[in-house]
Amino acid sequence: MTVFKAALVQMRSGVDPARNAETMERLVGEAVAKGAHYVQTPEMTGILCRDKTVFRAHLKPAEADPVVAAARALARRHAITLHLGSTAVEAPGGMAANRAFLIGPDGETITTYDKIHMFDVDLDKGESWRESATYQPGTEANVADIAVGEGTARLGFAVCYDMRFPELFRAEALAGAGILTAPAAFTRQTGEAHWHILLRARAIENNCFMLAAAQGGLHEDGRETFGHSIAIDPWGRVLAEITGDEPGVVVTEIDTARVAEIRAKIPNLKNRRRFEAPAPRGDCAPASGEAEARG
């Protein structure tokens, strides 16, 4: 059995990585003061900036990125596992990667995850996003073990828009993840409609905890995000939530024994069966390079 305290840091990142790193440092300190052993920050902790010139001026390789360096120093200073929900780092071909970093108590990177699914959508009221114009999508699902409490816990990774693709989370659950993560910068419009439903569904269908730190409020670049950082148990019950969009910290206790308990009650992962399906057509035709989840 592994019991530990997990914290979700809610931010309102702006266009200056140095200021965002200072905010991260302060809020992570609050989380540690509340007893957290694992702390997660939101998607794009390091910078939220629509101005492409300003954005690219701050873009650096991961090994030279000041926000990644600050996160590593924080993990080491507080002897915690720090999950930098994501930040933008330089990728080949003049693109950026929306990359999550899992950092151990020694300040070393345990693993990374690049956001796979790009938010290319046209919403109501003229709101439009084309992440694929800036970011190179990831190609691999990932899980990693962390030392917590008296044992270990296995985490699965996702970032924001990924949560609309259940096959990603299923692949990670089948690879042994008992805790799924989805740090995000969800728009207010989509968040009001879908945030709670999607996250609870991913937790329930995989009998996993779900931890999702979020950006919240009106940002310097004009975008508005939903907030509501949330922790959900494998039964779909909300354990803790920041009920709004203000920056802050929420801490909850995670008992990993709950995963086995729920999977014994509802063994849907074991009961799944292979089946034949018609080929996707029309709007559902697969995108170029689509990967098939195995298992």
PDB file of C-alpha atoms in Angstrom:
ATOM      1  CA  MET A   1       0.000   0.000   0.000  1.00  0.00           C
ATOM      2  CA  THR A   2       1.229   3.482  -0.862  1.00  0.00           C
ATOM      3  CA  VAL A   3      -0.334   6.577   0.691  1.00  0.00           C
ATOM      4  CA  PHE A   4       0.978  10.034  -0.080  1.00  0.00           C
ATOM      5  CA  LYS A   5      -0.095  13.653  -0.447  1.00  0.00           C
ATOM      6  CA  ALA A   6      -0.398  15.082  -3.952  1.00  0.00           C
ATOM      7  CA  ALA A   7      -0.693  18.784  -4.729  1.00  0.00           C
ATOM      8  CA  LEU A   8      -2.022  20.580  -7.787  1.00  0.00           C
ATOM      9  CA  VAL A   9      -0.708  24.055  -8.519  1.00  0.00           C
ATOM     10  CA  GLN A  10      -3.065  26.398 -10.380  1.00  0.00           C
ATOM     11  CA  MET A  11      -1.389  29.270 -12.231  1.00  0.00           C
ATOM     12  CA  ARG A  12      -2.111  32.190 -14.544  1.00  0.00           C
ATOM     13  CA  SER A  13       1.073  32.122 -16.573  1.00  0.00           C
ATOM     14  CA  GLY A  14       2.015  35.181 -18.590  1.00  0.00           C
ATOM     15  CA  VAL A  15       4.513  36.122 -21.279  1.00  0.00           C
ATOM     16  CA  ASP A  16       7.628  36.313 -19.053  1.00  0.00           C
ATOM     17  CA  PRO A  17       9.154  32.931 -18.094  1.00  0.00           C
ATOM     18  CA  ALA A  18      11.135  34.482 -15.225  1.00  0.00           C
ATOM     19  CA  ARG A  19       7.978  35.791 -13.550  1.00  0.00           C
ATOM     20  CA  ASN A  20       6.208  32.491 -14.156  1.00  0.00           C
ATOM     21  CA  ALA A  21       9.118  30.628 -12.555  1.00  0.00           C
ATOM     22  CA  GLU A  22       8.842  32.886  -9.499  1.00  0.00           C
ATOM     23  CA  THR A  23       5.127  32.125  -9.222  1.00  0.00           C
ATOM     24  CA  MET A  24       5.825  28.410  -9.583  1.00  0.00           C
ATOM     25  CA  GLU A  25       8.425  28.599  -6.817  1.00  0.00           C
ATOM     26  CA  ARG A  26       6.028  30.348  -4.440  1.00  0.00           C
ATOM     27  CA  LEU A  27       3.113  27.987  -5.077  1.00  0.00           C
ATOM     28  CA  VAL A  28       5.246  24.847  -4.916  1.00  0.00           C
ATOM     29  CA  GLY A  29       6.527  26.122  -1.566  1.00  0.00           C
ATOM     30  CA  GLU A  30       2.915  26.409  -0.379  1.00  0.00           C
ATOM     31  CA  ALA A  31       2.232  22.856  -1.508  1.00  0.00           C
ATOM     32  CA  VAL A  32       5.258  21.520   0.357  1.00  0.00           C
ATOM     33  CA  ALA A  33       4.225  23.423   3.484  1.00  0.00           C
ATOM     34  CA  LYS A  34       0.926  21.514   3.284  1.00  0.00           C
ATOM     35  CA  GLY A  35       2.753  18.194   3.255  1.00  0.00           C
ATOM     36  CA  ALA A  36       2.820  17.358  -0.461  1.00  0.00           C
ATOM     37  CA  HIS A  37       5.275  14.725  -1.709  1.00  0.00           C
ATOM     38  CA  TYR A  38       4.202  14.992  -5.356  1.00  0.00           C
ATOM     39  CA  VAL A  39       3.429  18.398  -6.875  1.00  0.00           C
ATOM     40  CA  GLN A  40       2.007  18.998 -10.363  1.00  0.00           C
ATOM     41  CA  THR A  41       1.978  22.331 -12.206  1.00  0.00           C
ATOM     42  CA  PRO A  42      -0.245  23.123 -15.222  1.00  0.00           C
ATOM     43  CA  GLU A  43       0.321  22.949 -18.946  1.00  0.00           C
ATOM     44  CA  MET A  44       2.526  25.760 -20.261  1.00  0.00           C
ATOM     45  CA  THR A  45       3.810  26.683 -16.821  1.00  0.00           C
ATOM     46  CA  GLY A  46       6.708  28.549 -18.406  1.00  0.00           C
ATOM     47  CA  ILE A  47       4.956  30.833 -20.890  1.00  0.00           C
ATOM     48  CA  LEU A  48       1.545  31.576 -22.398  1.00  0.00           C
ATOM     49  CA  CYS A  49       2.060  33.983 -25.280  1.00  0.00           C
ATOM     50  CA  ARG A  50       0.232  34.401 -28.591  1.00  0.00           C
ATOM     51  CA  ASP A  51       2.852  36.792 -29.992  1.00  0.00           C
ATOM     52  CA  LYS A  52       4.996  34.418 -32.071  1.00  0.00           C
ATOM     53  CA  THR A  53       8.016  36.752 -32.061  1.00  0.00           C
ATOM     54  CA  VAL A  54       8.054  37.076 -28.272  1.00  0.00           C
ATOM     55  CA  PHE A  55       7.333  33.364 -27.855  1.00  0.00           C
ATOM     56  CA  ARG A  56      10.213  32.289 -30.085  1.00  0.00           C
ATOM     57  CA  ALA A  57      12.590  34.742 -28.416  1.00  0.00           C
ATOM     58  CA  HIS A  58      12.101  32.788 -25.171  1.00  0.00           C
ATOM     59  CA  LEU A  59      12.254  29.329 -26.761  1.00  0.00           C
ATOM     60  CA  LYS A  60      15.277  27.287 -25.669  1.00  0.00           C
ATOM     61  CA  PRO A  61      16.423  23.654 -25.711  1.00  0.00           C
ATOM     62  CA  ALA A  62      15.241  21.725 -22.653  1.00  0.00           C
ATOM     63  CA  GLU A  63      18.735  21.563 -21.171  1.00  0.00           C
ATOM     64  CA  ALA A  64      19.026  25.374 -21.305  1.00  0.00           C
ATOM     65  CA  ASP A  65      15.447  26.308 -20.393  1.00  0.00           C
ATOM     66  CA  PRO A  66      15.310  28.423 -17.201  1.00  0.00           C
ATOM     67  CA  VAL A  67      11.875  27.147 -16.124  1.00  0.00           C
ATOM     68  CA  VAL A  68      13.018  23.529 -16.379  1.00  0.00           C
ATOM     69  CA  ALA A  69      16.140  24.462 -14.394  1.00  0.00           C
ATOM     70  CA  ALA A  70      14.006  26.193 -11.764  1.00  0.00           C
ATOM     71  CA  ALA A  71      11.756  23.132 -11.483  1.00  0.00           C
ATOM     72  CA  ARG A  72      14.755  20.845 -11.023  1.00  0.00           C
ATOM     73  CA  ALA A  73      16.124  23.123  -8.306  1.00  0.00           C
ATOM     74  CA  LEU A  74      12.743  23.183  -6.539  1.00  0.00           C
ATOM     75  CA  ALA A  75      12.447  19.389  -6.552  1.00  0.00           C
ATOM     76  CA  ARG A  76      15.941  19.083  -5.100  1.00  0.00           C
ATOM     77  CA  ARG A  77      15.450  21.806  -2.492  1.00  0.00           C
ATOM     78  CA  HIS A  78      12.170  20.356  -1.178  1.00  0.00           C
ATOM     79  CA  ALA A  79      13.038  16.675  -1.792  1.00  0.00           C
ATOM     80  CA  ILE A  80       9.774  16.122  -3.700  1.00  0.00           C
ATOM     81  CA  THR A  81       8.678  14.672  -7.010  1.00  0.00           C
ATOM     82  CA  LEU A  82       7.839  17.694  -9.133  1.00  0.00           C
ATOM     83  CA  HIS A  83       5.731  17.202 -12.253  1.00  0.00           C
ATOM     84  CA  LEU A  84       6.238  20.242 -14.452  1.00  0.00           C
ATOM     85  CA  GLY A  85       2.904  19.874 -16.259  1.00  0.00           C
ATOM     86  CA  SER A  86       4.455  21.204 -19.443  1.00  0.00           C
ATOM     87  CA  THR A  87       6.475  24.027 -20.852  1.00  0.00           C
ATOM     88  CA  ALA A  88       7.517  24.973 -24.365  1.00  0.00           C
ATOM     89  CA  VAL A  89      11.010  23.849 -25.394  1.00  0.00           C
ATOM     90  CA  GLU A  90      12.872  23.962 -28.674  1.00  0.00           C
ATOM     91  CA  ALA A  91      12.285  21.075 -31.079  1.00  0.00           C
ATOM     92  CA  PRO A  92      13.859  20.244 -34.475  1.00  0.00           C
ATOM     93  CA  GLY A  93      12.811  22.071 -37.619  1.00  0.00           C
ATOM     94  CA  GLY A  94      12.098  25.399 -35.955  1.00  0.00           C
ATOM     95  CA  MET A  95       9.169  23.969 -34.005  1.00  0.00           C
ATOM     96  CA  ALA A  96       8.465  23.794 -30.276  1.00  0.00           C
ATOM     97  CA  ALA A  97       7.546  20.795 -28.134  1.00  0.00           C
ATOM     98  CA  ASN A  98       4.862  21.048 -25.459  1.00  0.00           C
ATOM     99  CA  ARG A  99       6.795  18.919 -22.984  1.00  0.00           C
ATOM    100  CA  ALA A 100       6.038  17.613 -19.497  1.00  0.00           C
ATOM    101  CA  PHE A 101       8.909  16.845 -17.120  1.00  0.00           C
ATOM    102  CA  LEU A 102       8.754  14.448 -14.172  1.00  0.00           C
ATOM    103  CA  ILE A 103      11.580  15.393 -11.821  1.00  0.00           C
ATOM    104  CA  GLY A 104      12.726  13.337  -8.845  1.00  0.00           C
ATOM    105  CA  PRO A 105      13.733  14.515  -5.346  1.00  0.00           C
ATOM    106  CA  ASP A 106      17.374  14.563  -6.473  1.00  0.00           C
ATOM    107  CA  GLY A 107      16.538  17.152  -9.129  1.00  0.00           C
ATOM    108  CA  GLU A 108      17.125  14.733 -11.996  1.00  0.00           C
ATOM    109  CA  THR A 109      14.569  14.197 -14.750  1.00  0.00           C
ATOM    110  CA  ILE A 110      12.832  10.824 -14.396  1.00  0.00           C
ATOM    111  CA  THR A 111      11.033  11.036 -17.726  1.00  0.00           C
ATOM    112  CA  THR A 112       9.423  13.438 -20.175  1.00  0.00           C
ATOM    113  CA  TYR A 113       6.262  13.402 -22.272  1.00  0.00           C
ATOM    114  CA  ASP A 114       5.478  15.472 -25.374  1.00  0.00           C
ATOM    115  CA  LYS A 115       1.825  16.364 -25.943  1.00  0.00           C
ATOM    116  CA  ILE A 116       0.542  14.116 -28.727  1.00  0.00           C
ATOM    117  CA  HIS A 117      -2.749  15.659 -29.838  1.00  0.00           C
ATOM    118  CA  MET A 118      -2.727  19.176 -31.229  1.00  0.00           C
ATOM    119  CA  PHE A 119      -5.577  21.552 -30.410  1.00  0.00           C
ATOM    120  CA  ASP A 120      -6.529  22.606 -33.958  1.00  0.00           C
ATOM    121  CA  VAL A 121     -10.111  23.813 -33.633  1.00  0.00           C
ATOM    122  CA  ASP A 122     -12.547  26.590 -34.485  1.00  0.00           C
ATOM    123  CA  LEU A 123     -14.825  27.374 -31.550  1.00  0.00           C
ATOM    124  CA  ASP A 124     -17.875  29.605 -31.313  1.00  0.00           C
ATOM    125  CA  LYS A 125     -17.539  33.390 -31.079  1.00  0.00           C
ATOM    126  CA  GLY A 126     -14.583  33.435 -33.476  1.00  0.00           C
ATOM    127  CA  GLU A 127     -12.176  31.628 -31.136  1.00  0.00           C
ATOM    128  CA  SER A 128      -9.673  29.624 -33.189  1.00  0.00           C
ATOM    129  CA  TRP A 129      -6.535  27.637 -32.283  1.00  0.00           C
ATOM    130  CA  ARG A 130      -3.860  25.967 -34.414  1.00  0.00           C
ATOM    131  CA  GLU A 131      -1.302  24.332 -32.130  1.00  0.00           C
ATOM    132  CA  SER A 132       0.144  22.340 -35.024  1.00  0.00           C
ATOM    133  CA  ALA A 133       1.467  25.593 -36.518  1.00  0.00           C
ATOM    134  CA  THR A 134       3.813  25.987 -33.545  1.00  0.00           C
ATOM    135  CA  TYR A 135       4.239  22.615 -31.864  1.00  0.00           C
ATOM    136  CA  GLN A 136       5.653  19.319 -33.049  1.00  0.00           C
ATOM    137  CA  PRO A 137       3.352  16.580 -31.709  1.00  0.00           C
ATOM    138  CA  GLY A 138       4.698  13.772 -29.577  1.00  0.00           C
ATOM    139  CA  THR A 139       4.469  10.188 -30.745  1.00  0.00           C
ATOM    140  CA  GLU A 140       4.716   8.051 -27.586  1.00  0.00           C
ATOM    141  CA  ALA A 141       2.513   7.337 -24.579  1.00  0.00           C
ATOM    142  CA  ASN A 142       4.524   7.076 -21.383  1.00  0.00           C
ATOM    143  CA  VAL A 143       4.372   5.744 -17.833  1.00  0.00           C
ATOM    144  CA  ALA A 144       6.870   6.133 -14.996  1.00  0.00           C
ATOM    145  CA  ASP A 145       7.266   4.993 -11.399  1.00  0.00           C
ATOM    146  CA  ILE A 146       7.818   7.421  -8.544  1.00  0.00           C
ATOM    147  CA  ALA A 147       8.843   6.701  -4.964  1.00  0.00           C
ATOM    148  CA  VAL A 148       6.134   7.857  -2.564  1.00  0.00           C
ATOM    149  CA  GLY A 149       5.108   6.885   0.944  1.00  0.00           C
ATOM    150  CA  GLU A 150       6.283   3.365   1.700  1.00  0.00           C
ATOM    151  CA  GLY A 151       6.377   2.218  -1.916  1.00  0.00           C
ATOM    152  CA  THR A 152       5.997   3.366  -5.502  1.00  0.00           C
ATOM    153  CA  ALA A 153       3.218   4.621  -7.749  1.00  0.00           C
ATOM    154  CA  ARG A 154       3.023   4.422 -11.529  1.00  0.00           C
ATOM    155  CA  LEU A 155       1.921   7.534 -13.403  1.00  0.00           C
ATOM    156  CA  GLY A 156       0.540   7.892 -16.924  1.00  0.00           C
ATOM    157  CA  PHE A 157       0.957  11.146 -18.830  1.00  0.00           C
ATOM    158  CA  ALA A 158      -1.186  13.421 -20.963  1.00  0.00           C
ATOM    159  CA  VAL A 159      -1.499  17.157 -21.559  1.00  0.00           C
ATOM    160  CA  CYS A 160      -4.767  19.089 -21.943  1.00  0.00           C
ATOM    161  CA  TYR A 161      -6.399  18.227 -25.321  1.00  0.00           C
ATOM    162  CA  ASP A 162      -5.048  14.676 -24.966  1.00  0.00           C
ATOM    163  CA  MET A 163      -7.867  14.025 -22.487  1.00  0.00           C
ATOM    164  CA  ARG A 164     -10.332  13.815 -25.410  1.00  0.00           C
ATOM    165  CA  PHE A 165      -8.543  10.683 -26.667  1.00  0.00           C
ATOM    166  CA  PRO A 166      -9.416   7.816 -24.305  1.00  0.00           C
ATOM    167  CA  GLU A 167      -7.198   5.317 -26.109  1.00  0.00           C
ATOM    168  CA  LEU A 168      -4.121   7.134 -24.766  1.00  0.00           C
ATOM    169  CA  PHE A 169      -5.198   6.691 -21.153  1.00  0.00           C
ATOM    170  CA  ARG A 170      -6.280   3.105 -21.763  1.00  0.00           C
ATOM    171  CA  ALA A 171      -2.820   2.257 -23.111  1.00  0.00           C
ATOM    172  CA  GLU A 172      -1.214   3.758 -20.008  1.00  0.00           C
ATOM    173  CA  ALA A 173      -3.607   1.963 -17.637  1.00  0.00           C
ATOM    174  CA  LEU A 174      -2.840  -1.335 -19.379  1.00  0.00           C
ATOM    175  CA  ALA A 175       0.861  -0.544 -18.894  1.00  0.00           C
ATOM    176  CA  GLY A 176       0.273  -0.452 -15.146  1.00  0.00           C
ATOM    177  CA  ALA A 177      -0.552   3.189 -14.435  1.00  0.00           C
ATOM    178  CA  GLY A 178      -2.774   3.668 -11.393  1.00  0.00           C
ATOM    179  CA  ILE A 179      -2.575   7.452 -11.544  1.00  0.00           C
ATOM    180  CA  LEU A 180      -3.352   9.353 -14.743  1.00  0.00           C
ATOM    181  CA  THR A 181      -2.337  12.980 -15.199  1.00  0.00           C
ATOM    182  CA  ALA A 182      -3.672  15.730 -17.461  1.00  0.00           C
ATOM    183  CA  PRO A 183      -2.205  19.155 -16.657  1.00  0.00           C
ATOM    184  CA  ALA A 184      -4.003  21.684 -18.825  1.00  0.00           C
ATOM    185  CA  ALA A 185      -4.656  25.184 -20.081  1.00  0.00           C
ATOM    186  CA  PHE A 186      -8.287  24.475 -20.989  1.00  0.00           C
ATOM    187  CA  THR A 187     -10.183  27.357 -22.554  1.00  0.00           C
ATOM    188  CA  ARG A 188     -13.029  28.742 -20.472  1.00  0.00           C
ATOM    189  CA  GLN A 189     -15.548  27.945 -23.202  1.00  0.00           C
ATOM    190  CA  THR A 190     -14.658  24.247 -23.480  1.00  0.00           C
ATOM    191  CA  GLY A 191     -13.900  23.926 -19.782  1.00  0.00           C
ATOM    192  CA  GLU A 192     -17.355  25.009 -18.692  1.00  0.00           C
ATOM    193  CA  ALA A 193     -18.858  22.298 -20.895  1.00  0.00           C
ATOM    194  CA  HIS A 194     -16.440  19.378 -20.703  1.00  0.00           C
ATOM    195  CA  TRP A 195     -13.662  19.650 -18.080  1.00  0.00           C
ATOM    196  CA  HIS A 196     -15.258  17.718 -15.226  1.00  0.00           C
ATOM    197  CA  ILE A 197     -17.012  15.195 -17.462  1.00  0.00           C
ATOM    198  CA  LEU A 198     -13.924  14.227 -19.449  1.00  0.00           C
ATOM    199  CA  LEU A 199     -11.635  13.899 -16.445  1.00  0.00           C
ATOM    200  CA  ARG A 200     -14.090  11.875 -14.402  1.00  0.00           C
ATOM    201  CA  ALA A 201     -14.757   9.618 -17.398  1.00  0.00           C
ATOM    202  CA  ARG A 202     -11.038   8.923 -17.919  1.00  0.00           C
ATOM    203  CA  ALA A 203     -10.708   8.047 -14.225  1.00  0.00           C
ATOM    204  CA  ILE A 204     -13.781   5.780 -14.156  1.00  0.00           C
ATOM    205  CA  GLU A 205     -13.143   3.868 -17.370  1.00  0.00           C
ATOM    206  CA  ASN A 206      -9.560   3.074 -16.356  1.00  0.00           C
ATOM    207  CA  ASN A 207     -10.136   2.618 -12.585  1.00  0.00           C
ATOM    208  CA  CYS A 208      -7.395   5.176 -11.979  1.00  0.00           C
ATOM    209  CA  PHE A 209      -6.805   8.342 -10.017  1.00  0.00           C
ATOM    210  CA  MET A 210      -6.791  11.471 -12.206  1.00  0.00           C
ATOM    211  CA  LEU A 211      -4.697  14.511 -11.295  1.00  0.00           C
ATOM    212  CA  ALA A 212      -5.086  17.656 -13.405  1.00  0.00           C
ATOM    213  CA  ALA A 213      -3.474  20.999 -12.542  1.00  0.00           C
ATOM    214  CA  ALA A 214      -4.815  23.882 -14.609  1.00  0.00           C
ATOM    215  CA  GLN A 215      -4.211  27.392 -15.812  1.00  0.00           C
ATOM    216  CA  GLY A 216      -6.979  29.781 -14.783  1.00  0.00           C
ATOM    217  CA  GLY A 217      -8.276  33.263 -15.494  1.00  0.00           C
ATOM    218  CA  LEU A 218      -7.550  36.072 -17.966  1.00  0.00           C
ATOM    219  CA  HIS A 219      -3.940  35.915 -19.150  1.00  0.00           C
ATOM    220  CA  GLU A 220      -1.626  38.677 -20.357  1.00  0.00           C
ATOM    221  CA  ASP A 221      -1.968  37.542 -23.977  1.00  0.00           C
ATOM    222  CA  GLY A 222      -5.773  37.837 -23.854  1.00  0.00           C
ATOM    223  CA  ARG A 223      -6.711  34.169 -23.609  1.00  0.00           C
ATOM    224  CA  GLU A 224      -8.986  32.991 -20.809  1.00  0.00           C
ATOM    225  CA  THR A 225      -8.610  29.596 -19.161  1.00  0.00           C
ATOM    226  CA  PHE A 226     -11.002  27.627 -16.986  1.00  0.00           C
ATOM    227  CA  GLY A 227      -9.016  26.713 -13.873  1.00  0.00           C
ATOM    228  CA  HIS A 228     -10.689  24.160 -11.564  1.00  0.00           C
ATOM    229  CA  SER A 229      -7.561  22.084 -10.862  1.00  0.00           C
ATOM    230  CA  ILE A 230      -8.920  18.739  -9.723  1.00  0.00           C
ATOM    231  CA  ALA A 231      -8.095  15.358  -8.202  1.00  0.00           C
ATOM    232  CA  ILE A 232     -10.451  12.417  -8.847  1.00  0.00           C
ATOM    233  CA  ASP A 233     -10.402   8.891  -7.423  1.00  0.00           C
ATOM    234  CA  PRO A 234     -10.856   5.629  -9.412  1.00  0.00           C
ATOM    235  CA  TRP A 235     -14.590   5.597  -8.628  1.00  0.00           C
ATOM    236  CA  GLY A 236     -14.963   9.032 -10.247  1.00  0.00           C
ATOM    237  CA  ARG A 237     -15.329  10.857  -6.948  1.00  0.00           C
ATOM    238  CA  VAL A 238     -13.845  14.349  -6.720  1.00  0.00           C
ATOM    239  CA  LEU A 239     -11.277  14.324  -3.921  1.00  0.00           C
ATOM    240  CA  ALA A 240     -10.236  17.961  -4.119  1.00  0.00           C
ATOM    241  CA  GLU A 241     -10.746  20.925  -6.421  1.00  0.00           C
ATOM    242  CA  ILE A 242      -9.958  24.601  -6.727  1.00  0.00           C
ATOM    243  CA  THR A 243     -13.490  25.801  -7.446  1.00  0.00           C
ATOM    244  CA  GLY A 244     -12.620  28.730  -9.669  1.00  0.00           C
ATOM    245  CA  ASP A 245      -9.854  30.240 -11.771  1.00  0.00           C
ATOM    246  CA  GLU A 246      -7.675  31.975  -9.173  1.00  0.00           C
ATOM    247  CA  PRO A 247      -4.072  30.807  -8.749  1.00  0.00           C
ATOM    248  CA  GLY A 248      -3.534  28.597  -5.731  1.00  0.00           C
ATOM    249  CA  VAL A 249      -2.805  25.117  -4.419  1.00  0.00           C
ATOM    250  CA  VAL A 250      -4.979  22.144  -3.520  1.00  0.00           C
ATOM    251  CA  VAL A 251      -3.657  19.075  -1.678  1.00  0.00           C
ATOM    252  CA  THR A 252      -5.234  15.646  -1.308  1.00  0.00           C
ATOM    253  CA  GLU A 253      -4.254  12.218  -0.016  1.00  0.00           C
ATOM    254  CA  ILE A 254      -3.772   9.440  -2.570  1.00  0.00           C
ATOM    255  CA  ASP A 255      -4.135   5.838  -1.394  1.00  0.00           C
ATOM    256  CA  THR A 256      -3.037   3.634  -4.263  1.00  0.00           C
ATOM    257  CA  ALA A 257      -4.736   0.595  -2.692  1.00  0.00           C
ATOM    258  CA  ARG A 258      -7.960   2.185  -3.922  1.00  0.00           C
ATOM    259  CA  VAL A 259      -7.006   1.273  -7.507  1.00  0.00           C
ATOM    260  CA  ALA A 260      -6.917  -2.483  -6.815  1.00  0.00           C
ATOM    261  CA  GLU A 261     -10.097  -2.199  -4.752  1.00  0.00           C
ATOM    262  CA  ILE A 262     -12.068  -0.581  -7.587  1.00  0.00           C
ATOM    263  CA  ARG A 263     -10.608  -2.874 -10.246  1.00  0.00           C
ATOM    264  CA  ALA A 264     -11.780  -5.865  -8.207  1.00  0.00           C
ATOM    265  CA  LYS A 265     -15.314  -4.434  -8.150  1.00  0.00           C
ATOM    266  CA  ILE A 266     -15.435  -3.360 -11.810  1.00  0.00           C
ATOM    267  CA  PRO A 267     -12.877  -5.465 -13.742  1.00  0.00           C
ATOM    268  CA  ASN A 268     -13.437  -3.770 -17.083  1.00  0.00           C
ATOM    269  CA  LEU A 269      -9.742  -3.764 -17.959  1.00  0.00           C
ATOM    270  CA  LYS A 270      -9.702  -7.562 -17.655  1.00  0.00           C
ATOM    271  CA  ASN A 271     -13.094  -7.986 -19.323  1.00  0.00           C
ATOM    272  CA  ARG A 272     -12.251  -6.071 -22.484  1.00  0.00           C
ATOM    273  CA  ARG A 273     -12.446  -8.072 -25.728  1.00  0.00           C
ATOM    274  CA  ARG A 274     -11.090  -7.626 -29.225  1.00  0.00           C
ATOM    275  CA  PHE A 275     -13.645  -6.843 -31.901  1.00  0.00           C
ATOM    276  CA  GLU A 276     -13.827  -6.014 -35.567  1.00  0.00           C
ATOM    277  CA  ALA A 277     -14.779  -2.450 -36.468  1.00  0.00           C
ATOM    278  CA  PRO A 278     -15.676  -0.719 -39.751  1.00  0.00           C
ATOM    279  CA  ALA A 279     -13.051   1.572 -41.243  1.00  0.00           C
ATOM    280  CA  PRO A 280     -13.278   5.260 -40.241  1.00  0.00           C
ATOM    281  CA  ARG A 281     -14.973   7.438 -42.843  1.00  0.00           C
ATOM    282  CA  GLY A 282     -15.559  11.101 -43.574  1.00  0.00           C
ATOM    283  CA  ASP A 283     -14.721  13.423 -40.696  1.00  0.00           C
ATOM    284  CA  CYS A 284     -13.443  10.438 -38.705  1.00  0.00           C
ATOM    285  CA  ALA A 285     -10.796   9.300 -41.190  1.00  0.00           C
ATOM    286  CA  PRO A 286      -7.458   8.931 -39.372  1.00  0.00           C
ATOM    287  CA  ALA A 287      -4.921  11.719 -39.583  1.00  0.00           C
ATOM    288  CA  SER A 288      -1.602  11.090 -41.264  1.00  0.00           C
ATOM    289  CA  GLY A 289       0.771   9.326 -38.904  1.00  0.00           C
ATOM    290  CA  GLU A 290      -1.947   8.212 -36.503  1.00  0.00           C
ATOM    291  CA  ALA A 291      -0.594   5.600 -34.111  1.00  0.00           C
ATOM    292  CA  GLU A 292      -2.588   2.560 -33.066  1.00  0.00           C
ATOM    293  CA  ALA A 293      -2.635   1.689 -29.359  1.00  0.00           C
ATOM    294  CA  ARG A 294      -1.635  -1.924 -28.796  1.00  0.00           C
ATOM    295  CA  GLY A 295      -2.488  -4.205 -25.911  1.00  0.00           C
TER     296      GLY A 295
END
